[in-house]
Coordinates of C-alpha atoms and ligand atoms in Angstrom, one line a residue:
Chain A
M1 CA -10.2 13.8 22.5
K2 CA -10.1 14.9 18.9
A3 CA -7.4 12.4 18.1
E4 CA -9.9 9.6 18.7
K5 CA -12.0 10.9 15.8
F6 CA -9.2 11.1 13.3
L7 CA -9.9 8.6 10.4
G8 CA -13.5 8.2 11.7
N9 CA -14.7 8.8 8.2
F10 CA -13.0 5.6 6.9
G11 CA -15.6 3.3 5.6
R12 CA -15.3 -0.5 5.0
S13 CA -13.2 -0.1 1.9
E14 CA -10.5 2.2 3.5
S15 CA -10.4 0.1 6.6
L16 CA -10.0 -3.2 4.8
W17 CA -7.4 -1.6 2.6
M18 CA -5.2 -0.9 5.6
Y19 CA -4.9 -4.6 6.0
A20 CA -4.9 -5.7 2.4
C21 CA -2.1 -3.4 1.3
A22 CA 0.7 -5.9 0.5
R23 CA 3.6 -3.8 1.7
C24 CA 5.3 -4.4 -1.5
G25 CA 6.7 -0.9 -1.4
E26 CA 6.2 -0.1 -5.1
C27 CA 4.6 3.2 -4.2
V28 CA 7.5 4.2 -2.0
D29 CA 9.9 3.8 -4.8
V30 CA 8.1 6.2 -7.1
C31 CA 6.8 9.0 -4.8
P32 CA 8.3 12.3 -5.9
V33 CA 7.8 13.9 -2.5
Y34 CA 9.5 11.1 -0.6
E35 CA 12.3 11.2 -3.0
E36 CA 12.7 14.9 -2.3
T37 CA 12.2 14.9 1.4
A38 CA 13.6 11.4 2.4
D39 CA 11.2 11.7 5.3
E40 CA 9.4 8.3 5.7
Y41 CA 6.2 10.0 6.8
T42 CA 5.8 11.2 3.2
A43 CA 6.2 7.7 1.8
P44 CA 2.8 6.5 0.7
G45 CA 3.2 2.9 2.1
F46 CA 4.5 4.2 5.4
K47 CA 1.5 6.5 5.7
I48 CA -0.7 3.4 5.3
K49 CA 1.3 1.5 7.9
K50 CA 0.8 4.4 10.4
M51 CA -2.9 4.8 9.6
R52 CA -3.4 1.0 10.0
G53 CA -2.3 1.3 13.6
L54 CA -5.0 3.9 14.2
V55 CA -7.7 2.0 12.3
G56 CA -6.8 -1.2 14.1
R57 CA -7.2 0.5 17.5
K58 CA -10.6 1.7 16.5
L59 CA -11.6 -1.8 15.4
G60 CA -10.4 -3.0 18.8
L61 CA -7.7 -5.2 17.3
P62 CA -4.8 -6.2 19.5
F63 CA -1.3 -4.7 19.3
S64 CA -2.4 -1.7 17.2
G65 CA -0.5 0.9 19.1
G66 CA -1.7 4.0 20.9
I67 CA -3.1 7.2 19.5
S68 CA -1.1 10.3 20.6
E69 CA -1.9 13.7 19.3
Q70 CA 1.8 14.1 18.4
G71 CA 1.8 10.9 16.4
I72 CA -1.3 12.0 14.5
K73 CA 0.2 15.4 13.7
K74 CA 3.1 13.6 12.1
I75 CA 0.8 11.4 10.0
V76 CA -1.3 14.5 9.0
K77 CA 1.8 16.4 8.0
G78 CA 2.7 13.5 5.7
L79 CA -0.8 13.5 4.3
Y80 CA -0.4 17.1 3.3
E81 CA 3.1 16.6 2.0
C82 CA 1.8 15.0 -1.1
T83 CA 1.1 16.4 -4.6
L84 CA -1.9 14.0 -5.1
C85 CA -0.1 13.1 -8.3
G86 CA -1.4 9.5 -8.3
R87 CA 1.9 8.0 -9.1
C88 CA 1.5 5.7 -6.1
W89 CA -1.8 4.5 -7.4
S90 CA -0.4 3.8 -10.8
V91 CA 2.2 1.3 -9.6
C92 CA 0.1 -0.3 -6.8
P93 CA -0.4 -3.9 -7.8
Y94 CA -4.0 -3.8 -6.4
N95 CA -4.9 -0.8 -8.5
Y96 CA -6.5 0.6 -5.3
D97 CA -7.5 4.2 -5.5
L98 CA -4.8 5.8 -3.4
V99 CA -5.6 9.3 -4.5
S100 CA -9.1 9.1 -3.1
L101 CA -7.6 7.5 0.1
W102 CA -5.3 10.5 0.6
E103 CA -8.2 12.9 0.0
T104 CA -10.5 11.0 2.4
A105 CA -7.8 11.0 5.1
R106 CA -7.2 14.8 4.6
E107 CA -10.9 15.4 4.9
S108 CA -10.8 13.6 8.3
A109 CA -7.7 15.6 9.3
F110 CA -9.4 18.8 8.5
E111 CA -12.7 17.9 10.2
T112 CA -10.9 16.8 13.4
G113 CA -9.0 20.1 13.6
F114 CA -5.7 19.0 12.2
G115 CA -6.0 21.0 9.0
L116 CA -3.4 23.6 8.0
D117 CA -3.8 27.3 8.7
S118 CA -2.9 28.2 5.2
H119 CA -5.7 26.0 3.9
V120 CA -8.2 27.5 6.4
E121 CA -7.2 30.9 5.1
M122 CA -7.7 29.8 1.5
I123 CA -11.2 28.4 2.3
N124 CA -12.2 31.6 4.0
A125 CA -11.1 33.4 0.8
V126 CA -13.3 31.1 -1.3
K127 CA -16.2 31.7 1.1
A128 CA -15.7 35.5 1.0
E129 CA -14.8 36.1 -2.7
N130 CA -15.4 32.8 -4.5
N131 CA -11.7 32.5 -5.4
I132 CA -8.6 31.1 -3.6
F133 CA -6.7 34.4 -3.7
N134 CA -9.1 36.5 -1.8
R135 CA -9.3 38.9 -4.7
P136 CA -12.6 40.7 -5.4
H137 CA -15.1 38.5 -7.1
A138 CA -16.0 41.4 -9.3
R139 CA -12.6 41.2 -10.9
R140 CA -12.8 37.6 -12.0
K141 CA -13.5 38.6 -15.6
D142 CA -10.6 41.1 -15.8
W143 CA -8.7 38.7 -18.1
T144 CA -11.2 39.4 -20.8
K145 CA -10.3 43.1 -21.3
G146 CA -9.8 44.0 -24.9
L147 CA -11.1 40.7 -26.1
D148 CA -14.3 39.5 -27.8
V149 CA -15.5 37.2 -24.9
P150 CA -19.1 36.4 -25.0
V151 CA -21.5 36.2 -22.1
K152 CA -24.6 34.5 -23.5
E153 CA -27.8 33.3 -22.0
K154 CA -27.7 30.2 -24.1
A155 CA -24.7 28.5 -25.7
D156 CA -23.4 25.1 -26.8
T157 CA -20.2 25.4 -24.8
V158 CA -19.2 26.9 -21.5
Y159 CA -15.6 27.9 -21.0
F160 CA -14.9 27.3 -17.3
V161 CA -11.8 29.5 -16.7
G162 CA -10.9 28.7 -13.1
C163 CA -9.3 30.8 -10.3
L164 CA -5.7 30.6 -11.5
M165 CA -6.4 31.6 -15.1
S166 CA -8.7 34.3 -14.0
Y167 CA -6.6 36.0 -11.4
R168 CA -2.9 35.3 -12.1
G169 CA -1.4 37.9 -14.3
Q170 CA 1.1 35.5 -15.9
L171 CA -1.8 33.2 -16.9
K172 CA -4.3 35.6 -18.2
P173 CA -2.7 35.5 -21.7
A174 CA -3.3 31.8 -21.7
A175 CA -7.0 32.3 -21.0
K176 CA -7.1 34.9 -23.7
A177 CA -5.4 32.5 -26.1
M178 CA -8.1 29.9 -25.4
A179 CA -10.8 32.5 -26.2
T180 CA -9.1 33.5 -29.4
I181 CA -8.9 29.9 -30.6
M182 CA -12.5 29.2 -29.8
N183 CA -13.5 32.3 -31.7
A184 CA -11.4 31.3 -34.7
A185 CA -13.1 27.9 -34.7
G186 CA -16.5 29.5 -34.7
E187 CA -17.5 27.8 -31.5
N188 CA -20.8 28.9 -30.0
W189 CA -19.4 29.5 -26.5
T190 CA -19.8 31.6 -23.4
T191 CA -18.2 32.1 -20.0
L192 CA -20.4 32.0 -16.9
E193 CA -21.7 35.3 -15.8
N194 CA -21.0 34.4 -12.3
E195 CA -18.3 31.7 -12.2
V196 CA -17.0 30.7 -8.8
C197 CA -14.2 28.4 -7.7
C198 CA -14.9 24.8 -8.8
G199 CA -14.1 23.7 -5.2
V200 CA -11.2 21.4 -6.0
P201 CA -8.9 23.3 -3.6
L202 CA -11.4 22.7 -0.9
K203 CA -11.3 19.0 -1.7
F204 CA -7.5 18.9 -1.7
S205 CA -7.4 20.7 1.7
G206 CA -10.0 18.4 3.2
G207 CA -12.3 21.3 4.1
T208 CA -15.3 20.2 2.2
K209 CA -18.0 21.5 4.4
D210 CA -19.0 24.4 2.0
L211 CA -18.3 22.4 -1.2
E212 CA -21.8 21.6 -2.2
E213 CA -23.0 25.2 -1.8
L214 CA -20.2 26.4 -4.0
M215 CA -20.8 23.7 -6.6
E216 CA -24.5 24.6 -6.7
I217 CA -23.7 28.1 -8.0
N218 CA -21.8 26.7 -11.0
I219 CA -24.3 23.9 -11.6
S220 CA -27.4 26.1 -11.8
A221 CA -25.5 28.6 -14.1
I222 CA -24.5 25.8 -16.5
E223 CA -27.9 24.3 -16.4
S224 CA -29.6 27.6 -17.3
I225 CA -27.3 28.0 -20.3
G226 CA -28.2 24.6 -21.5
A227 CA -24.6 23.8 -22.5
R228 CA -23.7 20.4 -23.8
K229 CA -20.0 20.9 -23.4
I230 CA -17.8 22.4 -20.8
V231 CA -14.2 23.3 -21.6
F232 CA -11.4 23.7 -19.0
S233 CA -7.9 25.1 -18.9
C234 CA -7.2 23.6 -15.5
P235 CA -7.0 19.8 -15.2
G236 CA -7.9 20.1 -11.5
C237 CA -11.2 21.8 -12.4
L238 CA -11.7 19.1 -15.1
R239 CA -11.3 16.2 -12.7
M240 CA -13.5 17.9 -10.1
F241 CA -16.2 18.3 -12.7
R242 CA -15.9 14.8 -14.0
Q243 CA -15.9 13.2 -10.6
E244 CA -18.3 15.5 -8.6
Y245 CA -20.3 17.8 -10.9
S246 CA -21.2 15.1 -13.4
K247 CA -23.4 13.5 -10.7
A248 CA -25.6 16.6 -10.9
L249 CA -25.1 17.6 -14.5
G250 CA -25.6 14.1 -15.9
K251 CA -23.8 12.2 -18.7
K252 CA -25.1 14.4 -21.5
V253 CA -22.8 17.3 -20.7
R254 CA -19.3 16.5 -22.1
M255 CA -16.4 17.8 -20.0
V256 CA -13.2 18.3 -21.9
H257 CA -9.8 20.0 -21.5
G258 CA -8.9 22.8 -23.9
I259 CA -6.2 20.6 -25.3
E260 CA -8.8 18.0 -26.4
L261 CA -11.0 20.7 -27.9
I262 CA -8.1 22.2 -29.9
D263 CA -7.0 18.8 -31.1
S264 CA -10.5 18.2 -32.4
Y265 CA -10.4 21.6 -34.2
I266 CA -7.1 20.8 -35.9
Q267 CA -8.3 17.3 -36.8
S268 CA -11.5 18.5 -38.3
G269 CA -10.0 21.5 -40.0
R270 CA -12.0 24.0 -38.0
I271 CA -8.7 25.9 -37.4
K272 CA -5.8 26.0 -39.7
L273 CA -2.2 26.4 -38.5
K274 CA 0.7 28.2 -40.1
D275 CA 3.8 26.4 -41.3
K276 CA 5.4 24.4 -38.6
L277 CA 8.0 26.1 -36.3
A278 CA 11.4 24.5 -36.1
E279 CA 11.8 25.2 -32.4
R280 CA 12.8 22.4 -30.1
M281 CA 9.8 22.0 -27.8
T282 CA 8.8 19.5 -25.2
Y283 CA 5.7 18.9 -23.1
H284 CA 5.2 18.3 -19.4
D285 CA 2.1 16.1 -18.9
P286 CA 0.1 17.4 -16.0
C287 CA -0.6 14.4 -13.7
E288 CA -4.2 15.2 -13.4
L289 CA -4.6 15.4 -17.2
S290 CA -2.5 12.4 -18.3
R291 CA -2.5 9.9 -15.5
L292 CA -5.9 10.8 -13.9
A293 CA -7.9 11.9 -17.0
G294 CA -6.2 9.8 -19.8
V295 CA -5.5 12.8 -22.1
I296 CA -2.2 11.7 -23.6
E297 CA -2.2 11.5 -27.4
E298 CA -4.1 14.8 -28.1
P299 CA -1.3 17.1 -26.9
R300 CA 1.3 15.2 -28.9
R301 CA -0.8 15.5 -32.1
I302 CA -1.1 19.2 -31.5
F303 CA 2.6 19.8 -30.8
N304 CA 3.6 17.7 -33.8
S305 CA 1.5 20.0 -36.0
V306 CA 2.9 23.2 -34.3
T307 CA 6.6 22.4 -34.5
S308 CA 8.9 20.0 -36.3
G309 CA 11.1 19.9 -33.2
F310 CA 8.9 18.2 -30.7
V311 CA 10.8 16.0 -28.3
E312 CA 9.6 13.9 -25.3
L313 CA 10.7 14.4 -21.7
P314 CA 11.7 11.2 -19.8
G315 CA 9.1 10.1 -17.3
N316 CA 6.1 11.2 -19.4
K317 CA 2.6 10.3 -20.5
F318 CA 0.9 8.0 -18.0
N319 CA 4.1 7.6 -16.1
V320 CA 4.7 11.3 -15.8
V321 CA 6.8 12.6 -12.9
C322 CA 5.0 15.3 -11.0
C323 CA 6.2 18.9 -11.3
G324 CA 5.9 19.3 -7.6
G325 CA 3.0 21.8 -7.6
G326 CA -0.1 19.6 -7.2
G327 CA -2.3 18.8 -4.2
L328 CA -1.6 22.3 -2.6
Y329 CA 1.9 21.1 -1.8
K330 CA 3.4 24.5 -2.6
A331 CA 1.5 26.0 0.3
V332 CA 3.0 23.3 2.6
D333 CA 6.6 23.3 1.6
L334 CA 7.6 25.7 -1.1
D335 CA 11.3 24.8 -1.2
K336 CA 10.6 21.1 -1.6
S337 CA 7.9 21.7 -4.1
L338 CA 10.2 23.9 -6.2
G339 CA 13.0 21.3 -5.6
I340 CA 10.9 18.7 -7.4
A341 CA 10.2 21.2 -10.2
G342 CA 13.9 21.9 -10.5
K343 CA 14.5 18.3 -11.5
R344 CA 11.8 18.6 -14.2
I345 CA 13.4 21.8 -15.6
G346 CA 16.8 20.0 -15.4
Q347 CA 15.4 17.2 -17.6
A348 CA 14.1 19.7 -20.1
E349 CA 17.6 21.2 -20.2
E350 CA 19.1 17.8 -20.7
I351 CA 17.2 17.2 -23.9
N352 CA 18.0 20.8 -25.0
A353 CA 14.4 22.0 -25.2
A354 CA 14.0 25.7 -25.8
G355 CA 10.3 25.6 -24.9
L356 CA 8.6 23.5 -22.2
M357 CA 4.8 23.5 -22.7
T358 CA 2.2 22.5 -20.3
A359 CA -1.5 22.4 -20.1
C360 CA -2.1 23.2 -16.4
P361 CA -2.0 26.5 -14.7
S362 CA -0.6 25.0 -11.5
C363 CA 2.2 23.2 -13.4
Y364 CA 2.8 26.5 -15.3
M365 CA 3.2 28.5 -12.2
T366 CA 5.5 26.0 -10.5
L367 CA 7.7 25.3 -13.5
S368 CA 8.0 28.9 -14.7
Q369 CA 8.9 30.1 -11.1
T370 CA 11.6 27.4 -10.9
A371 CA 12.9 28.1 -14.4
R372 CA 13.3 31.8 -13.5
S373 CA 15.0 31.1 -10.2
K374 CA 17.3 28.6 -11.8
K375 CA 18.0 31.2 -14.6
S376 CA 17.3 28.4 -17.0
N377 CA 17.2 28.9 -20.8
V378 CA 14.1 26.8 -20.9
K379 CA 11.0 28.9 -21.5
V380 CA 7.8 27.6 -19.9
N381 CA 4.7 28.1 -22.1
D382 CA 1.0 27.4 -21.9
F383 CA -0.1 25.2 -24.8
A384 CA -2.9 27.6 -25.8
E385 CA -0.6 30.5 -26.3
V386 CA 1.6 28.6 -28.6
V387 CA -1.3 27.3 -30.6
A388 CA -3.0 30.8 -30.8
Q389 CA 0.2 32.3 -32.3
Q390 CA 0.2 29.7 -35.0
I391 CA -3.4 30.1 -36.2
E392 CA -3.5 31.3 -39.8
Chain B
M1 CA 15.3 8.1 -9.4
T2 CA 11.6 8.2 -9.5
G3 CA 9.7 7.9 -12.8
Q4 CA 11.7 5.0 -14.1
K5 CA 9.0 2.5 -13.6
E6 CA 6.9 2.2 -16.8
I7 CA 3.4 1.1 -16.2
S8 CA 1.0 0.7 -19.1
E9 CA -1.9 3.1 -19.1
K10 CA -5.0 2.3 -17.0
K11 CA -8.2 4.1 -16.3
Y12 CA -8.8 6.4 -13.3
P13 CA -10.9 6.2 -11.1
P14 CA -9.8 2.6 -11.1
D15 CA -11.7 -0.7 -10.8
V16 CA -10.4 -3.2 -8.3
N17 CA -11.3 -6.9 -9.0
Y18 CA -9.7 -10.3 -9.0
R19 CA -8.4 -9.7 -12.5
T20 CA -6.6 -6.4 -11.7
V21 CA -5.2 -7.8 -8.5
L22 CA -3.9 -11.0 -10.1
K23 CA -2.4 -8.9 -12.9
G24 CA -0.6 -6.8 -10.3
L25 CA 0.5 -9.8 -8.4
A26 CA 1.9 -11.4 -11.5
R27 CA 3.8 -8.3 -12.4
L28 CA 5.5 -8.1 -9.0
D29 CA 5.6 -11.5 -7.5
P30 CA 4.6 -14.4 -9.6
F31 CA 6.4 -17.2 -7.7
F32 CA 6.4 -16.3 -4.0
H33 CA 2.6 -16.4 -3.6
L34 CA 2.0 -19.4 -5.9
L35 CA 4.6 -21.5 -4.2
M36 CA 3.6 -20.4 -0.7
A37 CA 0.0 -21.3 -1.5
I38 CA 0.9 -24.7 -2.9
L39 CA 3.2 -25.5 0.0
L40 CA 0.6 -24.4 2.6
I41 CA -2.2 -26.5 1.0
T42 CA -0.1 -29.5 0.3
G43 CA 1.5 -29.4 3.8
L44 CA -1.9 -29.3 5.4
M45 CA -3.1 -32.2 3.2
I46 CA -0.1 -34.3 4.2
D47 CA -0.6 -33.7 7.8
L48 CA -4.4 -33.8 8.1
L49 CA -5.4 -36.1 5.3
G50 CA -2.3 -38.3 5.1
P51 CA -3.9 -41.7 6.0
W52 CA -6.7 -41.1 3.4
L53 CA -4.5 -40.1 0.5
G54 CA -3.3 -43.6 -0.3
G55 CA -0.9 -43.6 -3.3
W56 CA -1.3 -39.9 -3.7
L57 CA 0.6 -39.2 -0.4
W58 CA 3.9 -40.1 -2.0
S59 CA 3.6 -37.8 -5.0
I60 CA 2.2 -35.0 -2.9
R61 CA 5.1 -35.2 -0.5
T62 CA 7.8 -35.7 -3.1
I63 CA 6.7 -33.5 -5.9
A64 CA 4.2 -30.9 -4.8
H65 CA 5.6 -30.3 -1.3
G66 CA 9.2 -31.6 -1.6
Y67 CA 10.5 -30.4 -4.9
L68 CA 8.5 -27.2 -4.9
G69 CA 9.6 -26.6 -1.3
A70 CA 13.2 -26.9 -2.6
L71 CA 12.4 -24.4 -5.3
F72 CA 10.8 -22.1 -2.7
I73 CA 14.1 -21.8 -1.0
L74 CA 15.6 -20.1 -4.1
V75 CA 12.6 -17.9 -4.6
F76 CA 12.8 -16.9 -0.9
I77 CA 16.5 -16.0 -1.2
V78 CA 15.8 -13.8 -4.2
Y79 CA 12.8 -12.2 -2.4
I80 CA 14.8 -11.5 0.8
V81 CA 17.7 -10.0 -1.1
Q82 CA 15.3 -7.8 -3.0
V83 CA 13.6 -6.7 0.2
I84 CA 16.9 -5.9 1.9
Y85 CA 18.0 -3.7 -1.0
S86 CA 14.7 -1.8 -1.3
K87 CA 13.3 1.2 0.5
K88 CA 10.4 -0.8 1.7
M89 CA 12.6 -2.5 4.3
R90 CA 12.5 0.8 6.2
T91 CA 9.1 2.1 5.3
V92 CA 6.4 -0.5 4.8
L93 CA 7.3 -3.7 6.5
T94 CA 6.4 -4.2 10.2
A95 CA 7.6 -6.4 13.0
T96 CA 5.1 -9.1 11.8
N97 CA 6.9 -9.4 8.5
Y98 CA 10.2 -9.9 10.1
V99 CA 8.8 -12.6 12.4
D100 CA 7.3 -14.1 9.3
F101 CA 10.7 -14.3 7.7
L102 CA 12.0 -16.1 10.7
F103 CA 9.2 -18.6 10.4
Y104 CA 10.1 -19.2 6.8
I105 CA 13.7 -19.8 7.7
I106 CA 12.8 -22.3 10.3
L107 CA 10.4 -24.0 7.9
I108 CA 13.1 -24.1 5.3
I109 CA 15.7 -25.6 7.5
T110 CA 13.4 -28.1 9.1
G111 CA 11.8 -28.8 5.7
M112 CA 15.1 -29.8 4.2
T113 CA 15.4 -32.7 6.6
T114 CA 11.7 -33.6 6.9
A115 CA 11.0 -34.8 3.5
S116 CA 13.4 -37.1 1.9
A117 CA 11.9 -35.6 -1.2
N118 CA 13.9 -32.5 -0.5
K119 CA 16.8 -34.4 -1.8
P120 CA 17.7 -32.0 -4.6
W121 CA 19.5 -29.8 -2.0
I122 CA 21.2 -32.8 -0.3
D123 CA 22.3 -34.0 -3.8
V124 CA 23.8 -30.7 -4.7
I125 CA 25.4 -30.1 -1.3
P126 CA 26.2 -33.5 0.1
G127 CA 27.7 -31.9 3.3
L128 CA 24.1 -30.9 4.2
F129 CA 23.2 -34.4 5.1
H130 CA 25.8 -34.6 7.8
A131 CA 25.2 -31.0 9.0
L132 CA 21.5 -31.7 9.4
S133 CA 21.5 -35.2 10.6
P134 CA 21.8 -34.4 14.4
I135 CA 18.5 -32.5 14.2
A136 CA 16.8 -34.7 11.7
E137 CA 15.1 -36.6 14.5
F138 CA 13.1 -33.6 15.7
T139 CA 12.6 -31.6 12.6
P140 CA 9.4 -33.2 11.2
A141 CA 7.6 -32.4 14.4
I142 CA 9.1 -28.9 14.5
H143 CA 8.2 -28.3 10.9
T144 CA 4.6 -29.2 11.4
A145 CA 4.2 -27.4 14.7
V146 CA 5.8 -24.2 13.3
T147 CA 3.4 -24.3 10.4
Y148 CA 0.4 -24.1 12.7
V149 CA 2.0 -21.5 14.8
W150 CA 2.7 -19.5 11.7
I151 CA -0.9 -19.9 10.5
V152 CA -2.2 -18.6 13.8
F153 CA 0.4 -15.8 14.0
S154 CA -0.1 -14.5 10.5
T155 CA -3.9 -14.7 10.7
V156 CA -3.9 -12.5 13.9
F157 CA -1.3 -10.0 12.9
P158 CA -1.4 -7.8 9.9
G159 CA 1.0 -8.8 7.1
G160 CA 0.6 -12.5 6.6
I161 CA -2.5 -14.5 6.0
L162 CA -4.6 -11.6 7.4
H163 CA -3.5 -9.5 4.4
G164 CA -4.8 -12.3 2.1
I165 CA -8.1 -12.5 3.9
A166 CA -8.5 -8.7 3.9
S167 CA -7.6 -8.7 0.2
V168 CA -10.4 -11.2 -0.7
Y169 CA -12.9 -9.4 1.4
L170 CA -11.9 -6.0 0.0
I171 CA -12.1 -7.1 -3.6
S172 CA -15.6 -8.5 -3.2
H173 CA -16.7 -5.4 -1.3
L174 CA -15.4 -3.0 -4.0
K175 CA -17.0 -5.2 -6.7
K176 CA -20.3 -5.0 -5.0
K177 CA -19.9 -1.2 -4.5
S178 CA -19.1 -0.5 -8.1
K179 CA -22.0 -2.6 -9.3
M180 CA -24.3 -0.6 -7.0
E181 CA -22.9 2.7 -8.3
R182 CA -23.3 1.6 -11.9
S183 CA -27.0 0.6 -11.5
Ligands
HEM1 C1 -6.3 -12.1 -3.2 C2 -5.0 -11.7 -3.1 C3 -4.0 -12.2 -2.2 C4 -4.0 -13.2 -1.3 C5 -5.1 -14.2 -1.0 C6 -2.7 -13.2 -0.6 C7 -2.2 -14.1 0.4 C8 -1.1 -14.0 1.1 C9 -0.7 -14.8 2.2 C10 -1.5 -16.0 2.7 C11 0.5 -14.4 2.6 C12 1.2 -14.9 3.9 C13 2.6 -14.9 3.9 C14 3.2 -14.6 5.2 O1 2.5 -14.9 6.3 O2 4.2 -14.1 5.2 C15 0.9 -13.3 1.8 C16 2.1 -12.6 1.9 C17 2.5 -11.6 1.1 N1 1.8 -11.0 0.0 FE1 -0.1 -11.6 -0.5 N2 -1.9 -12.2 -1.1 C18 -2.7 -11.6 -2.1 C19 -2.3 -10.5 -2.9 C20 -1.1 -9.9 -2.9 C21 -0.6 -8.9 -3.8 C22 -1.5 -8.3 -4.9 C23 0.6 -8.6 -3.5 C24 1.5 -7.6 -4.2 C25 2.6 -8.0 -4.7 C26 1.0 -9.4 -2.3 C27 2.2 -9.4 -1.7 C28 2.6 -10.1 -0.6 C29 3.8 -10.1 0.0 C30 5.0 -9.2 -0.4 C31 3.8 -11.0 1.1 C32 4.9 -11.3 2.0 C33 4.6 -10.7 3.3 C34 5.7 -10.8 4.2 O3 6.7 -10.1 3.9 O4 5.6 -11.5 5.2 N3 -0.1 -10.2 -2.0 N4 -0.1 -13.1 0.9
SF4_2 S1 0.0 11.0 -4.8 FE1 2.1 11.4 -5.5 S2 3.0 12.6 -4.0 FE2 1.2 11.8 -3.0 S3 1.9 9.9 -2.0 FE3 1.2 9.3 -4.1 S4 3.1 9.4 -5.3 FE4 3.5 10.5 -3.4
SF4_3 S1 2.0 -0.2 -3.9 FE1 0.0 -0.6 -3.1 S2 0.1 -2.6 -2.1 FE2 2.2 -1.9 -2.4 S3 2.8 -0.9 -0.5 FE3 2.0 0.7 -1.8 S4 -0.2 0.8 -1.3 FE4 0.5 -1.1 -0.5

């Protein structure tokens, strides 16, 4: 029975964790999805409790409960109803890597046939066209039209654009803005001739079978360019590269988010900005960039040089409250995902922000969609567009 | 409302070691564990090593086990009230935890009469002396027996001592793993 195999990929650390977890419930109190759904199967500590029963049974421990396919389906549903925002990890007194736990459990769910249909479709799209939208691979570079975007054989820096920035009409201007800024700074940069999806959506879905093959395409392209730095617009791609690609690319290749690069340009005077705007602007920290990659001060330095009206949102920086769009959650429950985003837009309204900036294509899509449907006055912007408009 | 908890920045992917775990423990629960550990160790010392402790026996019973036991009652009340008003009551705790609470309550009641050292409570509430006197004859035996039952119970079922043992094992495993990955 496939149910017997579920969580079979748990190693010693995950299995021990099932018993070490102190049941303090800190994670339950902060999970944005649990707050939105009020379904205990989405509460992180509850998922651990349920998985412990299964692990206990595998280990032959007494009173561990049975394994029914129905029960597993409920656990798996809860595992996918999660934005992988890492808020649970941040409050866990043990500091145990819960994000990796959720990813490992999803991997097992997928492998044992409990994956979601929408994710299978997405993986098939990546296999066929190297992007999550099933759009022609040949059109990946359409965003560059009308711009001076280099494709060089050798360069210091590679700009890894990512699927969302490459294909989503609303986001293409943000990719263009990144290119404009790098050109203005005189960066010796290139895009990859044949960029393919970084693979992070596969990791999030649990369907990692084809991941290495996909990564290999990007790795060999980057190696042949001899780049020492890779720049990302998507914090998901960035984390994927730092965690997975760096094993192959080595420590010599620096991996930075565009916001870090632009901050360094401003600090070193490589780009000069016009006089500050007076617009009241705020910033939503992407979970993957602030909490999971530690990029927190750079955006603030940038925004304070762009506008004199920069204000902070509540629940920000390391303690940021997720926008609701991470971890492929939108594909699982769009209403709830946008419900979470609605709270974030509401917070921006409360502080009377005219602009809400972000540095993640997924946050951008979720927040802007919500702002539109709420007919909010808050305008969601990508940071790079705002900076590009301010270059002297 | 989520997002209200302010945690100071830490690095991801995280390290797990005794320092991080003790820091987390101190942030959430500095008294419960400490007192429980002291009571468990001193209780076992009194029972198993009593005849060999000589003059120490009196101070261990009175101060370490007695007065700290009296203090534990307060900590336990605060802890239980917090649990009842938290979401974790519904989501993370299991039957084992509730049975554990029952053990604590029995240990508290029998403890109050067992050690004359638990006088602080009797002093504050003199009525307790009369209320507890009918059972005072049996309580030392019950207190000791329940302690051993609790030890066995919470070593076998997840939640109690088993969580402590798993914690220690997990921390040393993760330390070894991260050392291997670094080299
Ligand atoms: C090396 C680390 C640890 C050890 C050795 C340890 C040991 C123990 C022991 C022996 C118990 C038994 C109590 C019982 O049977 O009810 C216990 C309970 C408990 N521990 Fe830990 N612990 C550790 C870490 C933590 C941490 C980091 C937390 C987080 C706050 C925690 C939270 C709890 C809680 C809430 C209980 C009460 C369980 C219940 O409700 O019954 N422990 N621990
Ligand atoms: S990663 Fe975020 S959404 Fe997922 S369980 Fe943890 S707190 Fe909840
Ligand atoms: S915060 Fe950590 S220790 Fe506490 S219940 Fe959640 S996972 Fe377990």
